[in-house]
Amino acid sequence: MLQVLQAEFADVTISKIRFLEAEGLVTPARTASGYRKFSAADVERLRYVLTAQRDQYLPLKVIKEHLAAMDRGLRPTPGGKPAAPANVPETSGLPIGEDFGVLGTDLKLTRAELRDAAGITDELLDQLESHGLVVARGNHYDGDAILVAKAAAAFAQYGVEPRHLRPFRTAADREAGLIEQVAGPRRTEKTEDLAALAVRLHAALVRSRLPR
Amino acid sequence: MLQVLQAEFADVTISKIRFLEAEGLVTPARTASGYRKFSAADVERLRYVLTAQRDQYLPLKVIKEHLAAMDRGLRPTPGGKPAAPANVPETSGLPIGEDFGVLGTDLKLTRAELRDAAGITDELLDQLESHGLVVARGNHYDGDAILVAKAAAAFAQYGVEPRHLRPFRTAADREAGLIEQVAGPRRTEKTEDLAALAVRLHAALVRSRLPR
DNA sequence: GCGGACCTCAACCCTCGGTCGAGGGTTGAG
DNA sequence: CTCAACCCTCGACCGAGGGTTGAGGTCCGC
């Protein structure tokens, strides 16, 4: 019953799993007689733990926090400190390599919450909306809106105003269209993969076109 | 003489530095009488070590590899495994969250090296060049070309061909233009900051436009 | 009713990332 | 010249993290 897991990602031993359970990282269900019973979700969780440990060298304590954050609907930054819960003081300036934290998209924020979470003014938010960079769904905004707003705020510090950012919106729309065409209209794993790819391609292209 | 360092980032002790030196992470010069003498570069290095340790939980062994890679003109991935030296076997598929590794731009690759590093065919590379997604400088390609090519290859697996990716190029050109306009024609810290911002903005926008 | 896979719980172990202290040199102020 | 305050090396030690091992017992399929 455990050989299955072992096959899937070599290097997990029974004792390791027991250890991880003792640490509260997984909590598989039990059969009446006390045997562990791993659901698909448990396996997924385990996979996350093992890869985070191997590829990002995160200590279990931190991985545990990430998992907890994910359970609360946030998603952890893909490396490093756990996701900030929306209204962190935000170390000012732009320490290279700091990322803004990636929040789940199934977050619902009021306009005021968005404004505070992103640390921007109402005025800037107005402009962002009028240029279509941030859009409300109903009268709520999602986690991505925070990220957009933060990026725009940082641009603003360099004197780049929302209207200069319109082309970003256009490009993003087109790419989202392409992705939807390829991955289908429902948001699936494939959609996410393609989106990740698009972002990577884009990043590399921009870099390659900067002055030497 | 060491109080200076201690003041700069509390939590570094003399013994810690000695330890780090013993591990080969820093190698300060010595005075005639054997005292350590820290150059600005040593301090910078130290700063890198301490922040990587604190913010990314990297083990010293890995930090050491990063430093070595940086000394060789590569730049480490901003979290996780050290930069891949061009021709890694590359685990196939797209394990979520795996990043492609970011190589320095001052890398010079022949066409064949690029092809192999990205794991693509000559044909695909031809197409990428003809659509302007990858361009040679002189007759060499840089590290970003690898990233572009890898992303394109991954897209290809989803049936997305280079010609579908042209809009990415257009968008990237425009953004690079904006950045250059704001940051000036020489590549500086500011250029990098803005590029990072552009990529983040873009990523958030694409996500926000995907189907729910 | 026996062999193999599973359970628990406590003890043990190794590696990492340092700290401590003994024993000794350097420097600079008085 | 001396004394205090640093600095040096080198080996012993240490605490936390991340498991492993083993003893003693339960559960299941044949």
Short mmCIF file of C-alpha atoms (C1' of nucleotides) in Angstrom, two decimals:
data_model
loop_
_atom_site.label_atom_id
_atom_site.label_comp_id
_atom_site.label_asym_id
_atom_site.label_seq_id
_atom_site.Cartn_x
_atom_site.Cartn_y
_atom_site.Cartn_z
CA MET A 1 0.00 0.00 0.00
CA LEU A 2 2.92 2.30 0.59
CA GLN A 3 5.00 0.85 -2.19
CA VAL A 4 2.74 2.83 -4.45
CA LEU A 5 3.89 6.09 -2.95
CA GLN A 6 7.45 4.93 -2.87
CA ALA A 7 7.29 4.15 -6.54
CA GLU A 8 5.94 7.56 -7.32
CA PHE A 9 8.72 9.56 -5.78
CA ALA A 10 11.60 7.42 -4.75
CA ASP A 11 13.26 8.52 -1.56
CA VAL A 12 10.21 8.63 0.62
CA THR A 13 10.42 5.98 3.31
CA ILE A 14 7.71 4.82 5.62
CA SER A 15 9.45 6.32 8.57
CA LYS A 16 9.77 9.61 6.79
CA ILE A 17 6.06 9.77 6.23
CA ARG A 18 5.38 8.89 9.80
CA PHE A 19 7.76 11.63 10.78
CA LEU A 20 6.03 14.14 8.53
CA GLU A 21 2.71 13.17 10.01
CA ALA A 22 4.08 13.62 13.50
CA GLU A 23 5.17 17.09 12.46
CA GLY A 24 1.68 17.86 11.26
CA LEU A 25 2.51 18.21 7.59
CA VAL A 26 0.10 15.54 6.45
CA THR A 27 -2.81 13.97 8.25
CA PRO A 28 -3.90 10.93 6.30
CA ALA A 29 -7.18 9.34 7.28
CA ARG A 30 -7.07 6.06 9.12
CA THR A 31 -8.85 2.78 8.61
CA ALA A 32 -10.81 1.37 11.51
CA SER A 33 -7.77 -0.61 12.52
CA GLY A 34 -5.42 2.33 12.45
CA TYR A 35 -3.71 1.92 9.10
CA ARG A 36 -2.96 5.15 7.23
CA LYS A 37 -5.10 5.76 4.19
CA PHE A 38 -3.81 8.31 1.70
CA SER A 39 -6.28 10.29 -0.33
CA ALA A 40 -5.27 11.88 -3.61
CA ALA A 41 -5.11 15.19 -1.77
CA ASP A 42 -2.72 13.69 0.78
CA VAL A 43 -0.48 12.52 -2.00
CA GLU A 44 -0.57 15.93 -3.59
CA ARG A 45 0.35 17.53 -0.33
CA LEU A 46 3.16 15.12 0.13
CA ARG A 47 4.42 15.83 -3.33
CA TYR A 48 4.47 19.49 -2.51
CA VAL A 49 6.40 18.89 0.67
CA LEU A 50 8.98 16.71 -0.97
CA THR A 51 9.58 18.92 -3.96
CA ALA A 52 9.72 22.10 -1.90
CA GLN A 53 12.25 20.42 0.29
CA ARG A 54 14.34 19.11 -2.54
CA ASP A 55 14.16 21.98 -4.98
CA GLN A 56 13.92 24.96 -2.72
CA TYR A 57 15.65 23.68 0.38
CA LEU A 58 12.84 24.94 2.52
CA PRO A 59 12.79 23.75 6.11
CA LEU A 60 9.73 21.77 7.10
CA LYS A 61 8.58 24.51 9.41
CA VAL A 62 8.30 26.88 6.48
CA ILE A 63 6.69 24.32 4.24
CA LYS A 64 4.13 23.78 6.92
CA GLU A 65 3.32 27.48 6.95
CA HIS A 66 2.96 27.42 3.19
CA LEU A 67 0.54 24.56 3.37
CA ALA A 68 -1.45 26.31 6.06
CA ALA A 69 -1.57 29.42 3.91
CA MET A 70 -2.75 27.40 0.96
CA ASP A 71 -5.46 25.89 3.06
CA ARG A 72 -6.63 29.37 3.86
CA GLY A 73 -6.94 30.18 0.19
CA LEU A 74 -3.65 31.95 -0.31
CA ARG A 75 -0.88 30.54 -2.31
CA PRO A 76 2.68 30.79 -1.07
CA THR A 77 5.41 32.66 -2.86
CA PRO A 78 7.12 30.09 -5.03
CA GLY A 79 10.30 30.27 -3.00
CA GLY A 80 11.17 31.90 0.27
CA LYS A 81 8.98 33.41 2.90
CA PRO A 82 5.35 32.41 3.13
CA ALA A 83 2.74 34.57 1.46
CA ALA A 84 2.11 37.84 3.11
CA PRO A 85 -1.47 38.21 4.30
CA ALA A 86 -2.45 41.18 2.20
CA ASN A 87 -1.52 44.07 4.47
CA VAL A 88 2.14 43.73 5.35
CA PRO A 89 4.14 46.92 5.89
CA GLU A 90 6.02 46.12 2.67
CA THR A 91 9.68 46.99 2.88
CA SER A 92 9.97 50.04 0.72
CA GLY A 93 12.30 50.38 -2.20
CA LEU A 94 12.84 47.46 -4.46
CA PRO A 95 15.33 44.98 -3.03
CA ILE A 96 16.25 43.01 -6.10
CA GLY A 97 14.63 39.67 -6.25
CA GLU A 98 11.89 40.44 -3.84
CA ASP A 99 8.65 39.25 -5.24
CA PHE A 100 5.32 40.60 -4.37
CA GLY A 101 3.76 37.44 -3.13
CA VAL A 102 1.26 35.58 -5.20
CA LEU A 103 -2.21 35.40 -3.85
CA GLY A 104 -4.98 33.10 -4.86
CA THR A 105 -7.35 34.39 -7.47
CA ASP A 106 -10.37 33.29 -5.53
CA LEU A 107 -9.93 36.13 -3.15
CA LYS A 108 -12.60 38.80 -2.95
CA LEU A 109 -11.64 42.28 -1.95
CA THR A 110 -13.58 45.45 -1.65
CA ARG A 111 -12.24 48.51 -3.32
CA ALA A 112 -10.91 49.82 -0.02
CA GLU A 113 -9.27 46.54 0.80
CA LEU A 114 -7.57 46.51 -2.55
CA ARG A 115 -6.39 50.05 -2.13
CA ASP A 116 -4.89 49.31 1.28
CA ALA A 117 -3.45 45.97 0.34
CA ALA A 118 -1.65 47.51 -2.60
CA GLY A 119 -0.75 50.64 -0.70
CA ILE A 120 -1.97 52.98 -3.42
CA THR A 121 -4.16 56.04 -3.53
CA ASP A 122 -7.75 56.14 -4.68
CA GLU A 123 -6.65 58.34 -7.50
CA LEU A 124 -4.16 55.85 -8.84
CA LEU A 125 -6.74 53.13 -8.56
CA ASP A 126 -9.18 55.24 -10.52
CA GLN A 127 -6.66 55.65 -13.27
CA LEU A 128 -5.88 51.97 -13.30
CA GLU A 129 -9.52 51.17 -13.71
CA SER A 130 -10.09 53.71 -16.39
CA HIS A 131 -7.30 52.17 -18.42
CA GLY A 132 -8.62 48.72 -17.86
CA LEU A 133 -5.58 47.52 -15.94
CA VAL A 134 -7.65 46.61 -12.96
CA VAL A 135 -11.21 45.47 -13.37
CA ALA A 136 -13.82 44.59 -10.81
CA ARG A 137 -15.85 41.44 -11.09
CA GLY A 138 -19.19 42.42 -9.64
CA ASN A 139 -18.00 44.80 -6.97
CA HIS A 140 -15.05 42.83 -5.84
CA TYR A 141 -11.45 42.59 -6.93
CA ASP A 142 -9.29 39.49 -6.88
CA GLY A 143 -5.75 38.78 -5.72
CA ASP A 144 -4.26 39.51 -9.11
CA ALA A 145 -5.58 43.02 -8.84
CA ILE A 146 -3.31 43.56 -5.84
CA LEU A 147 -0.32 42.46 -7.83
CA VAL A 148 -1.21 44.65 -10.77
CA ALA A 149 -1.75 47.58 -8.49
CA LYS A 150 1.51 47.08 -6.66
CA ALA A 151 3.44 46.86 -9.89
CA ALA A 152 1.75 49.99 -11.17
CA ALA A 153 2.58 51.79 -7.95
CA ALA A 154 6.21 50.85 -8.33
CA PHE A 155 6.17 52.06 -11.91
CA ALA A 156 4.67 55.30 -10.71
CA GLN A 157 7.73 55.88 -8.55
CA TYR A 158 9.71 55.95 -11.75
CA GLY A 159 7.36 58.44 -13.26
CA VAL A 160 5.56 55.89 -15.38
CA GLU A 161 1.85 56.57 -15.28
CA PRO A 162 -1.03 54.17 -15.81
CA ARG A 163 -1.67 55.43 -19.30
CA HIS A 164 1.83 54.38 -20.27
CA LEU A 165 0.95 50.90 -19.15
CA ARG A 166 -1.95 50.37 -21.52
CA PRO A 167 0.14 48.31 -23.92
CA PHE A 168 0.67 45.82 -21.13
CA ARG A 169 -3.03 45.39 -20.92
CA THR A 170 -3.38 44.91 -24.63
CA ALA A 171 -0.62 42.34 -24.71
CA ALA A 172 -2.05 40.48 -21.76
CA ASP A 173 -5.47 40.36 -23.35
CA ARG A 174 -4.08 38.92 -26.50
CA GLU A 175 -2.09 36.32 -24.68
CA ALA A 176 -5.00 35.33 -22.50
CA GLY A 177 -6.96 34.89 -25.70
CA LEU A 178 -4.32 32.66 -27.16
CA ILE A 179 -4.19 30.59 -24.01
CA GLU A 180 -7.93 30.24 -23.88
CA GLN A 181 -7.97 29.15 -27.48
CA VAL A 182 -5.38 26.47 -26.84
CA ALA A 183 -6.43 25.31 -23.41
CA GLY A 184 -10.15 25.69 -23.78
CA PRO A 185 -12.57 27.98 -22.04
CA ARG A 186 -12.42 26.38 -18.63
CA ARG A 187 -9.55 27.08 -16.31
CA THR A 188 -7.58 23.89 -15.96
CA GLU A 189 -4.10 22.71 -15.22
CA LYS A 190 -3.36 23.30 -18.85
CA THR A 191 -4.46 26.90 -18.59
CA GLU A 192 -2.10 27.41 -15.71
CA ASP A 193 0.77 25.75 -17.50
CA LEU A 194 0.31 27.88 -20.54
CA ALA A 195 0.00 31.03 -18.48
CA ALA A 196 3.23 30.21 -16.69
CA LEU A 197 4.87 29.63 -20.03
CA ALA A 198 3.57 32.88 -21.42
CA VAL A 199 4.99 34.75 -18.50
CA ARG A 200 8.35 33.10 -18.88
CA LEU A 201 8.51 33.71 -22.58
CA HIS A 202 7.57 37.28 -22.03
CA ALA A 203 10.19 37.80 -19.35
CA ALA A 204 12.94 36.38 -21.48
CA LEU A 205 11.90 38.42 -24.48
CA VAL A 206 11.83 41.67 -22.60
CA ARG A 207 15.25 40.99 -21.18
CA SER A 208 16.65 40.09 -24.53
CA ARG A 209 15.50 43.39 -25.93
CA LEU A 210 16.97 45.61 -23.27
CA PRO A 211 20.14 47.52 -24.06
CA ARG A 212 23.30 45.58 -23.32
CA MET B 1 37.18 46.83 12.96
CA LEU B 2 34.49 44.20 13.06
CA GLN B 3 31.98 46.28 14.94
CA VAL B 4 31.41 48.04 11.67
CA LEU B 5 30.11 44.88 10.10
CA GLN B 6 28.14 43.99 13.17
CA ALA B 7 26.45 47.35 13.05
CA GLU B 8 25.52 46.89 9.44
CA PHE B 9 23.66 43.65 9.83
CA ALA B 10 23.11 42.71 13.40
CA ASP B 11 23.38 39.02 14.04
CA VAL B 12 26.75 38.44 12.51
CA THR B 13 29.28 37.45 15.14
CA ILE B 14 33.00 37.16 14.84
CA SER B 15 32.86 33.45 15.17
CA LYS B 16 30.24 33.25 12.47
CA ILE B 17 32.46 35.04 10.06
CA ARG B 18 35.37 32.85 10.95
CA PHE B 19 33.15 29.89 10.36
CA LEU B 20 32.03 31.20 7.00
CA GLU B 21 35.61 31.74 6.02
CA ALA B 22 36.48 28.22 7.06
CA GLU B 23 33.70 27.03 4.79
CA GLY B 24 35.13 28.99 1.92
CA LEU B 25 32.28 31.43 1.54
CA VAL B 26 34.38 34.53 1.99
CA THR B 27 38.14 34.94 1.82
CA PRO B 28 39.01 38.34 3.22
CA ALA B 29 42.53 39.57 2.70
CA ARG B 30 44.88 39.57 5.67
CA THR B 31 47.13 42.19 7.13
CA ALA B 32 50.81 41.37 7.61
CA SER B 33 50.05 40.24 11.11
CA GLY B 34 47.20 38.00 10.14
CA TYR B 35 44.20 40.14 10.89
CA ARG B 36 41.27 39.90 8.50
CA LYS B 37 40.74 42.88 6.28
CA PHE B 38 37.34 43.17 4.59
CA SER B 39 37.08 44.86 1.22
CA ALA B 40 33.81 46.31 0.04
CA ALA B 41 33.44 43.26 -2.15
CA ASP B 42 33.83 40.97 0.83
CA VAL B 43 31.14 42.86 2.65
CA GLU B 44 28.88 42.59 -0.37
CA ARG B 45 29.47 38.88 -0.53
CA LEU B 46 28.74 38.56 3.12
CA ARG B 47 25.57 40.49 2.72
CA TYR B 48 24.50 38.11 0.00
CA VAL B 49 25.23 35.10 2.17
CA LEU B 50 23.33 36.43 5.13
CA THR B 51 20.28 37.53 3.23
CA ALA B 52 20.09 34.36 1.18
CA GLN B 53 20.26 32.42 4.38
CA ARG B 54 17.67 34.47 6.14
CA ASP B 55 15.20 35.12 3.36
CA GLN B 56 15.47 32.03 1.25
CA TYR B 57 16.56 29.47 3.80
CA LEU B 58 19.32 28.30 1.54
CA PRO B 59 21.94 26.04 3.08
CA LEU B 60 25.47 27.38 3.00
CA LYS B 61 26.53 24.71 0.54
CA VAL B 62 24.06 26.03 -1.99
CA ILE B 63 24.91 29.64 -1.32
CA LYS B 64 28.50 28.75 -1.96
CA GLU B 65 27.59 27.31 -5.33
CA HIS B 66 25.65 30.43 -6.16
CA LEU B 67 28.61 32.59 -5.33
CA ALA B 68 30.86 30.41 -7.44
CA ALA B 69 28.41 30.65 -10.31
CA MET B 70 28.28 34.40 -9.97
CA ASP B 71 32.03 34.52 -10.06
CA ARG B 72 31.90 32.70 -13.34
CA GLY B 73 29.55 35.27 -14.81
CA LEU B 74 26.30 33.39 -14.36
CA ARG B 75 23.64 34.57 -12.09
CA PRO B 76 21.88 32.17 -9.79
CA THR B 77 18.16 31.59 -9.89
CA PRO B 78 16.74 33.96 -7.32
CA GLY B 79 15.61 31.08 -5.15
CA GLY B 80 16.33 27.39 -5.29
CA LYS B 81 18.83 25.42 -7.25
CA PRO B 82 21.92 27.12 -8.59
CA ALA B 83 21.96 28.16 -12.22
CA ALA B 84 22.06 25.24 -14.56
CA PRO B 85 25.23 25.23 -16.66
CA ALA B 86 23.56 25.34 -20.03
CA ASN B 87 23.24 21.64 -20.78
CA VAL B 88 21.34 19.94 -18.03
CA PRO B 89 19.20 16.93 -18.93
CA GLU B 90 16.09 18.94 -17.99
CA THR B 91 13.38 16.90 -16.37
CA SER B 92 10.72 16.67 -19.02
CA GLY B 93 7.14 17.69 -18.56
CA LEU B 94 6.33 20.77 -16.64
CA PRO B 95 6.44 20.15 -12.92
CA ILE B 96 4.52 23.13 -11.63
CA GLY B 97 6.67 25.82 -10.24
CA GLU B 98 9.87 24.66 -11.85
CA ASP B 99 11.66 27.57 -13.32
CA PHE B 100 13.96 27.40 -16.21
CA GLY B 101 16.97 28.85 -14.51
CA VAL B 102 18.10 32.34 -15.27
CA LEU B 103 21.42 32.71 -16.96
CA GLY B 104 23.50 35.81 -17.27
CA THR B 105 23.06 37.79 -20.42
CA ASP B 106 26.76 38.08 -21.00
CA LEU B 107 26.89 34.51 -22.12
CA LYS B 108 27.92 33.76 -25.66
CA LEU B 109 26.60 30.67 -27.34
CA THR B 110 27.02 29.31 -30.79
CA ARG B 111 23.95 28.29 -32.64
CA ALA B 112 24.59 24.64 -31.88
CA GLU B 113 25.13 25.35 -28.23
CA LEU B 114 21.89 27.21 -28.08
CA ARG B 115 20.06 24.41 -29.84
CA ASP B 116 21.41 21.82 -27.42
CA ALA B 117 21.01 23.93 -24.34
CA ALA B 118 17.37 24.55 -25.15
CA GLY B 119 16.80 21.02 -26.37
CA ILE B 120 15.12 22.11 -29.58
CA THR B 121 15.48 21.22 -33.23
CA ASP B 122 17.24 23.29 -35.84
CA GLU B 123 13.95 23.69 -37.54
CA LEU B 124 12.26 25.23 -34.54
CA LEU B 125 15.21 27.51 -34.06
CA ASP B 126 14.93 28.61 -37.68
CA GLN B 127 11.32 29.50 -37.15
CA LEU B 128 12.07 31.36 -33.97
CA GLU B 129 14.66 33.43 -35.75
CA SER B 130 12.47 34.13 -38.72
CA HIS B 131 9.80 35.50 -36.41
CA GLY B 132 12.31 37.56 -34.54
CA LEU B 133 11.80 35.76 -31.25
CA VAL B 134 15.43 34.83 -31.06
CA VAL B 135 18.07 37.06 -32.54
CA ALA B 136 21.80 36.61 -32.83
CA ARG B 137 24.17 39.36 -31.85
CA GLY B 138 27.07 38.94 -34.20
CA ASN B 139 27.00 35.19 -34.51
CA HIS B 140 26.36 34.44 -30.93
CA TYR B 141 23.28 34.09 -28.80
CA ASP B 142 22.89 35.05 -25.17
CA GLY B 143 21.43 33.36 -22.16
CA ASP B 144 18.02 34.86 -22.67
CA ALA B 145 17.84 33.12 -26.00
CA ILE B 146 17.93 29.80 -24.17
CA LEU B 147 15.00 30.83 -22.05
CA VAL B 148 13.02 32.04 -25.00
CA ALA B 149 13.74 28.86 -26.88
CA LYS B 150 12.78 26.64 -23.98
CA ALA B 151 9.53 28.45 -23.50
CA ALA B 152 8.79 28.18 -27.20
CA ALA B 153 9.56 24.49 -27.11
CA ALA B 154 7.13 24.02 -24.28
CA PHE B 155 4.50 25.96 -26.17
CA ALA B 156 5.15 23.74 -29.16
CA GLN B 157 4.15 20.75 -27.09
CA TYR B 158 0.75 22.33 -26.79
CA GLY B 159 0.57 22.85 -30.51
CA VAL B 160 1.40 26.53 -30.33
CA GLU B 161 3.81 27.41 -33.11
CA PRO B 162 6.34 30.19 -33.26
CA ARG B 163 4.18 32.26 -35.56
CA HIS B 164 1.51 32.33 -32.88
CA LEU B 165 4.06 33.82 -30.57
CA ARG B 166 4.80 36.91 -32.62
CA PRO B 167 2.58 39.10 -30.46
CA PHE B 168 4.84 38.29 -27.55
CA ARG B 169 7.71 39.71 -29.46
CA THR B 170 5.83 42.85 -30.34
CA ALA B 171 4.77 43.40 -26.77
CA ALA B 172 8.26 42.79 -25.47
CA ASP B 173 9.71 45.26 -27.94
CA ARG B 174 7.30 47.91 -26.87
CA GLU B 175 7.97 47.34 -23.22
CA ALA B 176 11.71 47.36 -23.72
CA GLY B 177 11.25 50.66 -25.48
CA LEU B 178 9.30 52.08 -22.59
CA ILE B 179 11.91 50.91 -20.15
CA GLU B 180 14.73 52.36 -22.15
CA GLN B 181 12.92 55.64 -22.37
CA VAL B 182 12.48 55.78 -18.63
CA ALA B 183 15.76 54.29 -17.49
CA GLY B 184 18.01 55.69 -20.16
CA PRO B 185 19.94 53.94 -22.89
CA ARG B 186 22.52 52.31 -20.67
CA ARG B 187 21.69 49.17 -18.79
CA THR B 188 21.69 50.06 -15.13
CA GLU B 189 20.16 48.94 -11.91
CA LYS B 190 17.16 51.00 -12.85
CA THR B 191 16.80 49.14 -16.11
CA GLU B 192 16.75 45.86 -14.25
CA ASP B 193 14.24 47.13 -11.72
CA LEU B 194 11.90 48.29 -14.40
CA ALA B 195 12.26 45.08 -16.35
CA ALA B 196 11.41 43.08 -13.26
CA LEU B 197 8.41 45.28 -12.72
CA ALA B 198 7.29 44.90 -16.29
CA VAL B 199 7.42 41.15 -16.00
CA ARG B 200 5.45 41.17 -12.80
CA LEU B 201 2.84 43.48 -14.15
CA HIS B 202 2.54 41.36 -17.19
CA ALA B 203 2.20 38.16 -15.24
CA ALA B 204 -0.52 39.54 -13.05
CA LEU B 205 -2.40 40.96 -16.01
CA VAL B 206 -2.34 37.72 -17.94
CA ARG B 207 -3.60 35.84 -14.93
CA SER B 208 -6.32 38.33 -14.31
CA ARG B 209 -7.58 37.86 -17.83
CA LEU B 210 -7.75 34.11 -17.82
CA PRO B 211 -11.10 32.45 -17.48
CA ARG B 212 -12.11 31.93 -13.87
"C1'" DG C 1 -2.50 -19.84 12.57
"C1'" DC C 2 1.41 -18.07 10.27
"C1'" DG C 3 4.05 -14.60 7.50
"C1'" DG C 4 4.28 -10.11 6.05
"C1'" DA C 5 2.91 -5.42 6.22
"C1'" DC C 6 1.40 -2.06 9.39
"C1'" DC C 7 1.10 0.26 13.96
"C1'" DT C 8 3.37 3.14 18.23
"C1'" DC C 9 6.85 4.98 20.99
"C1'" DA C 10 11.23 5.90 22.65
"C1'" DA C 11 15.97 5.92 21.73
"C1'" DC C 12 19.43 6.85 18.72
"C1'" DC C 13 22.06 9.12 14.96
"C1'" DC C 14 24.12 12.32 11.61
"C1'" DT C 15 24.66 16.82 9.65
"C1'" DC C 16 24.48 21.79 9.85
"C1'" DG C 17 25.54 25.85 11.61
"C1'" DG C 18 27.59 27.72 14.68
"C1'" DT C 19 29.71 28.85 19.85
"C1'" DC C 20 33.27 28.43 23.39
"C1'" DG C 21 37.58 28.47 25.41
"C1'" DA C 22 42.46 27.70 25.83
"C1'" DG C 23 46.66 29.37 24.35
"C1'" DG C 24 48.88 32.97 22.12
"C1'" DG C 25 50.12 37.31 19.03
"C1'" DT C 26 49.23 42.67 17.89
"C1'" DT C 27 48.21 47.27 18.75
"C1'" DG C 28 47.97 51.53 20.80
"C1'" DA C 29 47.35 54.63 24.88
"C1'" DG C 30 49.56 56.10 28.86
"C1'" DC D 1 57.30 49.00 29.07
"C1'" DT D 2 53.02 47.61 30.36
"C1'" DC D 3 48.34 46.87 30.19
"C1'" DA D 4 43.85 46.50 28.10
"C1'" DA D 5 41.48 45.44 24.36
"C1'" DC D 6 41.42 43.15 20.15
"C1'" DC D 7 42.68 39.75 17.03
"C1'" DC D 8 44.38 34.98 15.70
"C1'" DT D 9 43.97 29.40 15.46
"C1'" DC D 10 42.34 25.05 16.54
"C1'" DG D 11 39.77 21.60 18.65
"C1'" DA D 12 35.84 20.51 21.60
"C1'" DC D 13 31.26 21.17 22.23
"C1'" DC D 14 26.33 22.15 21.34
"C1'" DG D 15 21.31 22.53 19.88
"C1'" DA D 16 18.10 22.02 16.19
"C1'" DG D 17 16.51 19.70 12.26
"C1'" DG D 18 15.49 15.62 9.98
"C1'" DG D 19 15.09 11.36 10.08
"C1'" DT D 20 16.27 5.88 11.28
"C1'" DT D 21 16.14 1.90 14.17
"C1'" DG D 22 14.33 -1.43 17.00
"C1'" DA D 23 11.33 -3.55 20.40
"C1'" DG D 24 6.89 -4.95 21.14
"C1'" DG D 25 2.39 -5.41 19.39
"C1'" DT D 26 -1.84 -5.47 15.88
"C1'" DC D 27 -4.07 -6.73 11.41
"C1'" DC D 28 -4.83 -9.06 7.37
"C1'" DG D 29 -4.91 -12.60 3.56
"C1'" DC D 30 -4.16 -17.18 2.66
#
